[in-house]
Amino acid sequence: MKLKSIALVSVLAFQACASTPKTTLGEALVFNPKVKGQDDEDAYKKASEYRDQQRYAEAENALSQILKDFPKTRYRKAVMFDLVFVNHAQGLNQSARAWLAKVREEDWAGDEHDRIAYFEGLLRESKGQAEDPFLKEADETKGTTEANMTNSLAPVVYTELMSVNEQLRVDPSNASLLAHLDQLLNVERTSTLIRDNTFDGSIVQEHAYLKRIRSYLASGEVESLKAIGSEYMSKHPQGVLKELVAKYTEHAGSLARVDKGRVGILLPMSGDYSRFGKSTFSALLLALGVEIEPEWLEDGVFPDSIRTSNGLEILLRDTKGDSAHAEELAFDLIANGHVMALVGDIMVDTAPMIATQAENYGVPLLALSREASLTEIGQWTFRLATPYASQNKALVEYLVNNLGHKRFAVLYPEHPYGLEMSEDFRRQAESLGAKVVLLKSYEHNQTTFTKEARIFAGKPELSALPEYQDCAESAETLLSKSDVQEALEACEASVDLRDVRYDALYIPDNFKSVSFIIPALVAEDLLVSQSRGIIGAFRQTTSSRMKPIQLVGPHLWYHKDLLRRLKGQVEGALIAHNPLILSSGDEASERYEELFDREPDTLASVAYDAGKVLLKAFAVSGIESREDLRQRLVTIGEVQGWHRPFSFLENGENTLGAELSQVQRRDFVLIEDDSKHELN
């Protein structure tokens, strides 16, 4: 697992591991967060969680620890103000005053005059007197500070907003932070933040302005939008949102205009991925009841605008698979095309850019990409594709809950997909109390796996043990070579090479690579098949009573050539994949096969589902605005897709999830959704 950069690690901590070999690395170093790969961001997030949950004593301990472990932390200001607050919240006002005194000694204290005065006022009220030496200035400033608040903020909300502000200074595009801030910014707080000069120059105030701008855009109040945009620019001429706000004010009139029933489609219709774009768009048109003209496919050129019999107007734009171009096209469709909704893209690189534009300007997006972060961008994205991570979730839950497996091995290729899936599989396993005990990578497109097979067949090496990998990565951050060497020796002493048993082997790669890996494992006498004939022959030949290792793979295994190449060697393998198209033989499927000489693939089914969503969404009256359409999608209920019925969850994801199949008698057999079902 890739870990974030970490600070200097104490060699004594590693020596503690070495002296107690039966103690795990995590147990030996439980009080040293840096050793476990935690940086100041991780530590502050945890402390903030304690604070938000009103676990103030734990928050105080965590915050104090941050200052000890990371004295120059980028969150120092936020941590110190939080320490004032959590002590005050516990009634420990003397400690709170002591921390406030330390705040006043900081170099940056002069820039936080209003904020300091706010807390001084709270502490003065708690004490019931104003002669406290730390609170003298509060008498003069408290009235002014409170007068600037058009609506009062509860101390816990104030502190939370300031905490979010400090984190956004470090990472202004952090999606989870922005989503959390959006939840905090209700109408009353937005007004307070805009009018209260305590927040002048803050990032949270910028986002309060942005929220007000978006509300004016949604209601079509163009002049009010321009006015509040101009006010923002005067207060934040160098703000992080200045370019976005400038676009709002410059294009306010055109952004507010919406043509009912007009939908923008963004797909790669030219370039390396054009064949996928064309087949995807064709599936969408089939769902909308549009007859596809033969010359469109022959010439490779589709009309830019198509009207459907249901009253929709489809505007097609070619992203060319380029993220910057996709971003420009999305804005153009919104500002100049006046679309009510967007659909697209299938590409991982372009999809986030489109989703960001949809969120910026309040346009519902039916996303066709599996890119994991899309629905985290905001409330305007509704995903039709199933994220790859959901496959791991389905796999791990079945392995742990249905089969009782707790120890896993992972062999993965060194490319982005392999890294992402292997790390996610490990996270999913740990979340259910299971463990990855063996973790090894190989080169992309590698075809010989003798070395790897020996490691997984009972001859493990240190570098393949996750606990050793984590420990060694921490050790490498030490400054001197002697300390590094001593720490690595302690890492080696903390793991046991004799205890690398595992129940299941996960390989996140395609069927071609797997067809090279499995024979190599078999050659090293590792039993991976659940075929009774193969198990019997194995035991007769080796005199071993070894239980078969459960093979596990992603959707890339779901290919007939895997069965043709490996036959009984993959009997019993468990495979996660997107929902299968169960309606083959219907008119749309037959037409698709006629056009493309193949069965509908996953991309086609996702686009078809998007078309069905559009039809159901616009079938009711009263859809006059983009907000109307968004609300309709939230409450749309069940939609009959190409896979099966589905709907949308509150976070914009669909309810389809991943499905599991097992290799049985050289065929893929779908495992029904039944918690009592057992693999054969």
XYZ file of C-alpha atoms in Angstrom:
680
model
C 0.000 0.000 0.000
C 1.340 3.414 -0.924
C 1.641 5.623 2.154
C 1.795 9.390 2.424
C 5.112 11.058 3.166
C 5.928 10.890 6.866
C 8.207 12.655 9.294
C 11.312 11.467 11.154
C 10.816 8.120 12.933
C 12.429 7.252 16.245
C 14.831 4.321 16.029
C 13.857 3.409 19.586
C 10.399 2.575 18.341
C 11.807 0.066 15.880
C 13.974 -1.397 18.629
C 10.798 -1.935 20.651
C 9.465 -4.044 17.801
C 12.672 -6.027 17.563
C 12.669 -6.841 21.251
C 9.096 -8.162 21.142
C 8.834 -10.222 17.945
C 5.353 -11.495 18.805
C 4.053 -7.917 18.989
C 2.846 -6.502 15.707
C 4.363 -3.321 14.355
C 1.084 -1.485 14.841
C 0.842 -2.529 18.512
C 4.442 -1.646 19.289
C 4.134 1.833 17.771
C 0.552 2.651 18.661
C 1.549 5.896 20.377
C 3.719 7.108 17.519
C 1.382 8.144 14.681
C 4.261 9.187 12.455
C 5.608 5.662 12.330
C 2.280 4.367 11.079
C 2.473 6.662 8.074
C 0.336 9.430 9.542
C 1.218 13.003 8.601
C -0.091 16.244 10.092
C -3.084 16.250 7.750
C -4.195 12.790 8.893
C -3.633 13.719 12.527
C -5.587 16.975 12.259
C -8.481 15.275 10.482
C -8.714 12.773 13.325
C -8.596 15.499 15.953
C -11.301 17.407 14.066
C -13.491 14.297 14.056
C -13.217 14.092 17.845
C -14.069 17.788 18.133
C -17.080 17.518 15.793
C -18.354 14.496 17.743
C -18.015 16.551 20.957
C -15.419 14.127 22.285
C -13.522 17.109 23.612
C -11.064 15.335 25.917
C -9.904 13.073 23.095
C -9.743 16.066 20.764
C -7.558 17.928 23.269
C -5.129 15.007 23.537
C -4.968 14.587 19.757
C -4.420 18.308 19.157
C -1.684 18.529 21.788
C 0.011 15.499 20.227
C 0.062 17.225 16.834
C 2.041 20.146 18.248
C 4.509 17.698 19.815
C 4.927 15.518 16.731
C 4.737 18.302 14.150
C 5.903 21.569 15.785
C 5.986 23.311 12.398
C 2.706 21.873 11.179
C 0.878 23.822 8.492
C -2.221 23.487 10.721
C -0.595 25.154 13.734
C -2.992 28.112 13.743
C -6.092 25.904 13.478
C -4.757 23.508 16.135
C -4.100 26.275 18.655
C -7.506 27.891 18.204
C -9.097 24.435 18.466
C -7.279 23.890 21.771
C -8.794 27.121 23.089
C -12.236 25.937 22.025
C -12.123 22.317 23.292
C -10.813 23.438 26.690
C -13.582 26.036 26.897
C -16.145 23.386 25.871
C -14.996 21.188 28.770
C -15.300 24.068 31.227
C -11.505 24.232 31.551
C -11.421 27.994 31.089
C -8.085 28.483 32.802
C -6.470 26.112 30.310
C -8.364 27.799 27.489
C -6.985 31.190 28.566
C -3.476 29.752 28.739
C -3.778 28.504 25.160
C -5.184 31.853 24.053
C -2.157 33.532 25.639
C 0.072 31.254 23.548
C -1.918 32.212 20.457
C -1.178 35.881 21.117
C 2.555 35.093 21.155
C 2.503 33.633 17.635
C 3.908 35.643 14.711
C 0.572 35.530 12.943
C -1.520 36.704 15.933
C -1.763 40.244 14.557
C -3.633 38.947 11.511
C -6.220 37.218 13.712
C -7.279 40.173 15.869
C -11.039 39.664 15.415
C -10.818 35.934 15.902
C -8.821 36.303 19.109
C -11.289 38.910 20.346
C -14.162 36.520 19.658
C -12.683 33.844 21.920
C -11.649 36.393 24.519
C -15.276 37.460 24.683
C -16.456 33.909 25.194
C -13.940 33.344 27.984
C -14.758 36.659 29.662
C -18.440 35.710 29.782
C -17.542 32.300 31.197
C -15.414 33.862 33.912
C -18.019 36.459 34.742
C -15.464 39.280 35.093
C -13.319 41.387 32.812
C -10.164 41.938 34.864
C -8.416 38.803 33.569
C -5.073 40.002 32.075
C -5.641 37.998 28.917
C -9.079 39.564 28.360
C -8.514 43.294 28.767
C -8.673 43.938 25.049
C -11.920 42.009 24.759
C -13.838 44.834 26.475
C -12.853 47.185 23.659
C -13.232 44.801 20.717
C -16.051 42.446 21.652
C -18.824 44.916 20.927
C -17.385 45.786 17.525
C -16.881 42.136 16.611
C -20.415 41.152 17.618
C -21.895 44.139 15.800
C -20.353 42.877 12.592
C -22.257 39.588 12.905
C -25.614 39.995 11.147
C -26.514 36.539 12.476
C -24.675 34.962 15.394
C -22.808 31.708 14.886
C -22.717 29.119 17.627
C -19.154 28.707 18.926
C -18.934 25.129 17.654
C -20.005 26.244 14.141
C -17.602 29.187 14.241
C -14.744 26.909 15.239
C -15.677 24.345 12.609
C -15.766 26.983 9.864
C -12.365 28.300 10.919
C -11.011 24.755 10.969
C -12.286 24.099 7.451
C -10.805 27.426 6.356
C -7.333 26.447 7.594
C -7.504 23.101 5.800
C -8.661 24.723 2.571
C -5.712 27.094 2.683
C -3.512 24.033 2.353
C -5.715 22.173 -0.131
C -8.311 24.531 -1.689
C -9.671 21.883 -4.084
C -10.185 19.081 -1.525
C -13.537 17.576 -2.593
C -14.524 16.155 0.801
C -13.729 19.435 2.582
C -15.719 21.432 0.027
C -18.671 19.052 0.373
C -18.526 19.443 4.166
C -18.361 23.230 3.839
C -21.360 23.195 1.515
C -23.350 21.395 4.220
C -22.299 23.988 6.801
C -23.323 26.915 4.593
C -27.064 27.180 5.054
C -28.854 30.400 4.092
C -28.418 32.053 7.504
C -24.733 31.200 7.813
C -24.050 32.296 4.246
C -25.443 35.758 5.080
C -23.395 35.887 8.279
C -20.169 34.962 6.549
C -20.675 37.544 3.807
C -21.478 40.405 6.201
C -19.187 39.562 9.133
C -15.760 41.166 8.672
C -14.307 38.584 11.063
C -14.275 36.327 7.994
C -13.011 38.910 5.491
C -10.323 37.400 3.271
C -11.165 33.845 4.307
C -11.760 30.987 1.894
C -14.998 30.084 3.652
C -16.297 33.574 2.964
C -15.400 33.119 -0.704
C -17.494 29.966 -0.791
C -20.338 31.763 0.975
C -20.330 34.273 -1.883
C -20.215 31.415 -4.383
C -23.218 29.750 -2.796
C -25.176 33.002 -2.948
C -24.170 33.457 -6.608
C -25.372 29.960 -7.444
C -28.694 30.544 -5.718
C -29.240 33.694 -7.811
C -28.317 31.756 -10.948
C -30.797 28.976 -10.131
C -33.594 31.503 -9.562
C -32.692 33.544 -12.661
C -31.910 36.731 -10.673
C -29.269 37.978 -13.082
C -28.851 41.508 -11.705
C -28.532 40.253 -8.125
C -25.934 37.750 -9.320
C -23.903 40.496 -10.965
C -24.111 42.686 -7.864
C -22.980 39.997 -5.425
C -20.274 38.946 -7.897
C -18.972 42.506 -8.038
C -18.976 42.677 -4.235
C -16.968 39.452 -4.100
C -14.360 40.807 -6.538
C -13.898 43.960 -4.441
C -13.352 41.904 -1.267
C -11.331 39.091 -2.837
C -9.416 40.503 -5.833
C -6.856 37.689 -5.476
C -9.271 35.038 -4.203
C -9.028 31.373 -5.117
C -12.465 31.593 -6.761
C -11.928 34.855 -8.662
C -11.784 33.249 -12.130
C -14.957 31.248 -11.513
C -16.828 34.247 -10.109
C -15.670 36.353 -13.070
C -17.219 33.787 -15.420
C -20.488 33.921 -13.540
C -20.710 37.694 -13.756
C -19.537 37.884 -17.380
C -21.958 35.217 -18.633
C -24.756 35.690 -16.089
C -27.515 36.198 -18.651
C -26.614 33.271 -20.886
C -25.903 30.945 -17.949
C -29.344 31.614 -16.506
C -31.150 30.802 -19.751
C -32.361 27.193 -20.088
C -34.104 25.588 -23.074
C -36.541 22.963 -21.866
C -35.826 19.429 -23.079
C -32.373 20.230 -24.471
C -29.620 17.791 -23.435
C -25.875 17.989 -24.155
C -23.944 14.766 -24.881
C -20.144 14.670 -24.433
C -18.305 11.665 -25.917
C -15.046 10.893 -27.788
C -16.412 10.752 -31.335
C -12.965 11.041 -32.945
C -9.468 9.919 -32.046
C -8.262 6.722 -30.414
C -11.513 6.057 -28.559
C -13.964 7.034 -31.284
C -15.334 3.514 -31.751
C -16.366 3.463 -28.098
C -17.896 6.912 -28.384
C -19.940 5.969 -31.440
C -21.246 2.706 -30.014
C -22.055 4.410 -26.713
C -23.955 7.222 -28.433
C -25.800 4.692 -30.584
C -26.989 2.828 -27.481
C -28.244 6.112 -26.009
C -30.177 6.849 -29.210
C -31.710 3.354 -29.168
C -33.023 4.010 -25.658
C -34.512 7.309 -26.849
C -36.239 5.608 -29.770
C -34.108 7.281 -32.452
C -33.552 5.321 -35.662
C -29.833 5.235 -36.447
C -29.117 5.942 -40.100
C -26.611 3.522 -41.716
C -24.557 6.391 -43.166
C -23.911 7.760 -39.684
C -21.860 4.677 -38.893
C -20.447 4.246 -42.392
C -19.161 7.830 -42.557
C -18.396 7.946 -38.846
C -20.213 11.274 -38.533
C -23.322 11.804 -36.408
C -25.514 14.944 -36.574
C -24.687 17.662 -34.041
C -28.363 18.008 -33.206
C -31.057 15.323 -33.135
C -34.712 15.725 -32.131
C -36.483 12.738 -30.628
C -40.122 11.769 -30.899
C -40.494 12.433 -27.165
C -39.708 16.130 -27.535
C -36.041 16.078 -26.507
C -33.284 17.848 -28.422
C -29.888 16.130 -28.287
C -26.761 18.246 -28.831
C -23.703 16.047 -29.502
C -20.164 17.323 -28.865
C -16.877 15.505 -29.520
C -14.484 15.608 -26.540
C -11.728 13.862 -28.561
C -10.743 12.236 -25.270
C -9.070 15.507 -24.179
C -9.892 16.789 -20.685
C -9.267 20.503 -21.372
C -11.382 20.343 -24.531
C -14.141 18.512 -22.651
C -14.173 21.242 -19.999
C -14.556 23.948 -22.666
C -17.325 22.034 -24.430
C -19.248 21.488 -21.204
C -19.184 25.209 -20.423
C -20.205 26.073 -23.985
C -23.174 23.693 -23.835
C -24.277 25.295 -20.560
C -23.672 28.958 -21.396
C -24.417 28.993 -25.145
C -26.291 25.737 -25.728
C -28.587 26.480 -22.751
C -28.907 22.753 -22.052
C -31.005 21.522 -19.178
C -28.776 18.465 -18.589
C -25.480 16.885 -19.612
C -24.594 13.247 -20.355
C -21.006 11.932 -20.487
C -18.139 11.211 -20.683
C -16.906 7.604 -20.705
C -13.258 8.650 -20.219
C -11.698 8.711 -16.752
C -9.695 11.874 -17.545
C -12.502 13.927 -19.047
C -15.362 12.950 -16.739
C -14.187 14.927 -13.652
C -13.792 18.094 -15.729
C -17.371 17.778 -16.975
C -18.684 16.995 -13.485
C -16.931 20.081 -12.108
C -18.576 22.297 -14.729
C -21.950 20.728 -13.962
C -21.438 21.464 -10.271
C -20.153 24.996 -10.891
C -23.201 26.051 -12.879
C -25.910 23.842 -11.410
C -26.606 21.461 -14.297
C -27.689 17.823 -13.761
C -25.119 15.382 -15.163
C -25.712 11.732 -16.007
C -22.165 10.413 -15.696
C -21.065 7.409 -17.745
C -17.565 7.008 -16.274
C -16.435 4.724 -13.433
C -14.075 7.413 -12.095
C -14.476 7.048 -8.329
C -14.504 10.742 -7.375
C -17.365 11.941 -9.590
C -20.230 11.928 -7.101
C -17.964 13.479 -4.459
C -17.702 16.630 -6.584
C -21.224 17.671 -5.691
C -24.965 17.167 -5.757
C -25.481 17.615 -9.507
C -23.855 14.363 -10.669
C -25.804 11.107 -11.025
C -23.681 8.129 -12.011
C -24.899 5.345 -14.303
C -21.627 3.376 -14.376
C -20.581 1.173 -11.464
C -17.214 2.211 -9.922
C -14.478 -0.426 -9.951
C -14.155 -0.094 -6.171
C -17.651 -1.534 -5.767
C -16.338 -4.762 -7.285
C -13.778 -5.080 -4.494
C -16.429 -4.310 -1.909
C -18.661 -7.098 -3.244
C -15.744 -9.537 -3.413
C -14.413 -8.886 0.077
C -17.845 -8.928 1.685
C -18.583 -12.303 0.091
C -15.194 -13.761 0.991
C -15.466 -12.670 4.618
C -19.182 -12.970 5.336
C -20.110 -15.988 3.200
C -16.912 -18.012 2.989
C -15.343 -17.033 6.302
C -11.995 -16.098 4.721
C -9.848 -13.615 6.653
C -6.354 -13.867 5.119
C -5.688 -12.766 1.562
C -2.839 -12.547 -0.931
C -2.665 -9.971 -3.724
C -0.602 -10.201 -6.908
C -1.005 -7.082 -9.023
C 0.440 -5.403 -12.150
C 2.430 -2.174 -11.845
C 0.098 0.150 -13.690
C -2.507 2.632 -12.361
C -5.428 0.222 -12.471
C -3.485 -2.534 -10.698
C -2.204 -0.155 -8.014
C -5.622 1.379 -7.404
C -7.422 -1.951 -7.206
C -4.832 -3.642 -4.989
C -4.808 -0.735 -2.520
C -8.591 -0.604 -2.458
C -8.846 -4.376 -1.946
C -6.555 -4.088 1.062
C -8.619 -1.214 2.496
C -11.835 -3.148 2.006
C -10.349 -6.225 3.695
C -9.087 -4.274 6.698
C -12.460 -2.556 7.108
C -14.022 -5.995 7.704
C -11.331 -7.226 10.054
C -9.543 -9.287 7.392
C -5.910 -8.977 6.377
C -3.698 -9.000 3.285
C -0.696 -11.099 4.329
C 1.095 -11.258 0.983
C 1.374 -8.379 -1.494
C 3.534 -8.527 -4.622
C 3.653 -6.579 -7.873
C 4.894 -7.488 -11.335
C 5.683 -5.563 -14.491
C 2.854 -4.650 -16.822
C 2.716 -7.055 -19.810
C 4.989 -9.557 -18.012
C 4.537 -13.125 -19.319
C 6.834 -15.246 -17.099
C 5.850 -15.684 -13.444
C 8.111 -18.378 -12.016
C 9.615 -16.092 -9.360
C 6.238 -14.769 -8.248
C 4.725 -18.268 -8.224
C 7.402 -19.526 -5.833
C 6.691 -16.644 -3.450
C 2.958 -17.384 -3.419
C 3.464 -21.158 -3.269
C 5.170 -21.104 0.111
C 8.549 -19.386 -0.283
C 7.714 -15.763 0.617
C 10.283 -12.995 0.734
C 10.320 -10.019 3.091
C 9.527 -7.514 0.364
C 6.193 -9.253 -0.294
C 4.900 -8.861 3.273
C 2.700 -5.767 3.680
C 3.702 -5.204 7.325
C 7.358 -5.228 6.342
C 6.668 -2.903 3.386
C 4.975 -0.349 5.640
C 7.694 -0.598 8.259
C 10.519 -0.339 5.715
C 8.951 2.688 4.058
C 8.916 4.430 7.426
C 12.514 3.378 8.107
C 13.713 4.885 4.829
C 12.717 8.348 6.065
C 15.443 8.350 8.738
C 18.335 10.720 8.124
C 21.426 8.598 8.739
C 22.322 5.392 6.933
C 23.119 3.640 10.219
C 19.697 4.511 11.615
C 18.048 3.283 8.425
C 19.919 -0.005 8.595
C 19.121 -0.496 12.273
C 15.469 0.287 11.641
C 15.270 -2.142 8.701
C 16.732 -4.897 10.858
C 14.056 -4.150 13.458
C 11.422 -4.330 10.727
C 12.692 -7.755 9.686
C 12.551 -8.976 13.283
C 8.950 -7.803 13.643
C 7.508 -10.133 10.971
C 7.297 -13.910 10.738
C 8.003 -15.467 7.329
C 6.666 -18.794 8.569
C 3.142 -17.471 9.035
C 2.060 -16.475 5.523
C -0.982 -18.676 5.106
C -3.810 -17.260 3.048
C -7.278 -18.333 1.947
C -7.775 -16.403 -1.280
C -5.603 -14.903 -4.023
C -6.695 -11.678 -5.745
C -5.203 -10.745 -9.138
C -6.506 -7.414 -10.552
C -5.454 -7.934 -14.162
C -6.952 -9.059 -17.471
C -7.612 -12.636 -18.504
C -4.533 -12.744 -20.760
C -2.113 -12.073 -17.894
C -4.039 -14.433 -15.624
C -3.658 -17.189 -18.240
C 0.124 -16.909 -17.735
C 0.007 -16.610 -13.933
C -2.234 -19.573 -13.060
C -0.106 -22.248 -14.834
C 2.987 -20.887 -13.075
C 1.259 -21.275 -9.695
C 0.143 -24.816 -10.582
C 3.712 -25.716 -11.619
C 4.826 -24.768 -8.083
C 2.253 -27.171 -6.577
C -0.197 -24.501 -5.456
C -3.755 -25.860 -5.600
C -6.029 -23.114 -6.980
C -8.769 -25.168 -8.653
C -11.925 -26.352 -6.942
C -12.500 -29.062 -9.533
C -12.972 -32.386 -7.714
C -11.007 -34.201 -10.390
C -8.053 -31.834 -10.153
C -8.126 -31.864 -6.345
C -8.096 -35.675 -6.313
C -5.218 -35.883 -8.794
C -3.257 -33.239 -6.847
C -3.589 -35.080 -3.560
C -2.679 -38.404 -5.123
C 0.423 -36.944 -6.743
C 1.684 -34.771 -3.866
C 0.248 -36.613 -0.826
C -0.797 -33.160 0.363
C -4.116 -32.381 2.055
C -3.878 -28.715 1.036
C -7.200 -26.925 0.670
C -7.716 -25.102 -2.627
C -6.847 -21.419 -2.627
C -9.873 -19.343 -3.665
C -9.047 -17.446 -6.876
C -10.532 -13.955 -7.032
C -10.595 -11.468 -9.882
C -12.242 -8.301 -11.270
C -14.440 -7.926 -14.345
C -11.376 -8.288 -16.604
C -11.518 -12.043 -15.926
C -15.025 -12.293 -17.320
C -14.074 -13.528 -20.781
C -14.689 -16.832 -22.528
C -11.019 -17.011 -23.526
C -10.082 -17.370 -19.850
C -12.095 -20.597 -19.721
C -10.795 -21.766 -23.082
C -7.152 -21.236 -22.089
C -7.229 -22.504 -18.498
C -10.152 -24.935 -18.508
C -10.509 -26.628 -15.104
C -7.577 -24.759 -13.543
C -9.887 -21.821 -12.745
C -12.865 -23.906 -11.599
C -14.489 -22.136 -8.649
C -12.864 -18.745 -9.351
C -14.893 -15.834 -8.010
C -15.275 -12.804 -10.313
C -16.833 -9.382 -9.669
C -18.278 -7.432 -12.565
C -20.827 -4.812 -13.508
C -24.434 -6.005 -13.733
C -24.984 -8.265 -16.723
C -27.414 -7.361 -19.477
C -30.270 -9.749 -18.876
C -32.577 -8.549 -21.644
C -30.731 -10.002 -24.635
C -33.143 -10.848 -27.390
C -35.139 -7.633 -27.008
C -35.502 -5.229 -29.918
C -32.802 -2.819 -28.725
C -30.248 -5.617 -28.194
C -30.960 -7.118 -31.594
C -30.625 -3.719 -33.271
C -27.322 -3.071 -31.460
C -25.936 -6.455 -32.568
C -27.063 -5.739 -36.101
C -25.239 -2.388 -36.125
C -22.001 -3.449 -34.410
C -21.874 -7.220 -34.949
C -21.478 -7.869 -31.216
C -23.536 -8.016 -28.067
C -24.015 -4.786 -26.071
C -21.036 -4.139 -23.792
C -20.920 -2.349 -20.454
C -20.494 1.115 -21.967
C -23.466 0.550 -24.238
C -25.644 -0.619 -21.361
C -24.690 2.405 -19.232
C -25.565 4.805 -22.072
C -28.839 2.955 -22.721
C -29.729 3.373 -19.051
C -28.970 7.107 -19.293
C -31.441 7.358 -22.167
C -34.123 5.613 -20.127
C -33.497 7.997 -17.219
C -33.955 10.993 -19.521
C -37.239 9.628 -20.865
C -38.674 9.027 -17.409
C -37.387 12.324 -16.012
C -38.949 14.449 -18.766
C -42.157 12.411 -18.928
C -43.715 14.435 -16.107
C -44.900 18.017 -16.296
C -43.362 20.866 -14.348
C -39.704 20.373 -15.339
C -38.990 24.021 -16.115
C -35.530 24.520 -14.611
C -32.320 22.649 -13.971
C -33.168 22.507 -10.276
C -36.554 20.990 -11.149
C -34.752 18.304 -13.132
C -32.262 17.629 -10.331
C -35.080 17.178 -7.842
C -36.820 14.866 -10.313
C -33.699 12.691 -10.586
C -33.376 12.497 -6.798
C -36.937 11.184 -6.510
C -37.221 9.385 -9.858
C -37.741 5.973 -8.281
C -37.202 2.776 -10.250
C -35.966 2.944 -13.839
C -36.023 -0.144 -16.057
C -32.510 -0.330 -17.488
C -30.793 -2.761 -19.813
C -29.454 -4.687 -16.813
C -32.453 -4.579 -14.500
C -34.425 -1.954 -12.537
C -32.373 0.644 -10.655
C -32.677 4.032 -8.973
C -30.343 6.669 -7.542
C -29.097 6.919 -3.964
C -28.903 10.228 -2.097
C -25.229 10.629 -3.032
C -25.928 10.253 -6.765
C -24.687 6.682 -7.114
C -26.978 4.055 -8.622
C -28.385 1.060 -6.777
C -27.052 -1.567 -9.183
C -23.719 -2.211 -7.494
C -21.438 -5.024 -8.618
C -22.405 -8.638 -9.204
C -20.472 -11.840 -8.566
C -20.082 -14.860 -10.807
C -18.296 -18.149 -10.239
C -16.608 -20.392 -12.769
C -18.575 -23.642 -12.766
C -18.064 -26.418 -15.306
C -16.243 -24.077 -17.693
C -18.923 -21.433 -17.625
C -19.674 -18.231 -15.693
C -22.584 -18.710 -13.291
C -24.144 -15.654 -11.667
C -24.285 -15.822 -7.881
C -27.759 -14.732 -6.851
C -28.188 -12.069 -4.180
C -28.769 -14.484 -1.337
C -26.740 -14.304 1.867
C -27.210 -18.043 2.413
C -25.823 -18.997 -0.978
C -22.521 -20.864 -0.879
C -20.015 -21.315 -3.661
C -19.775 -24.811 -5.102
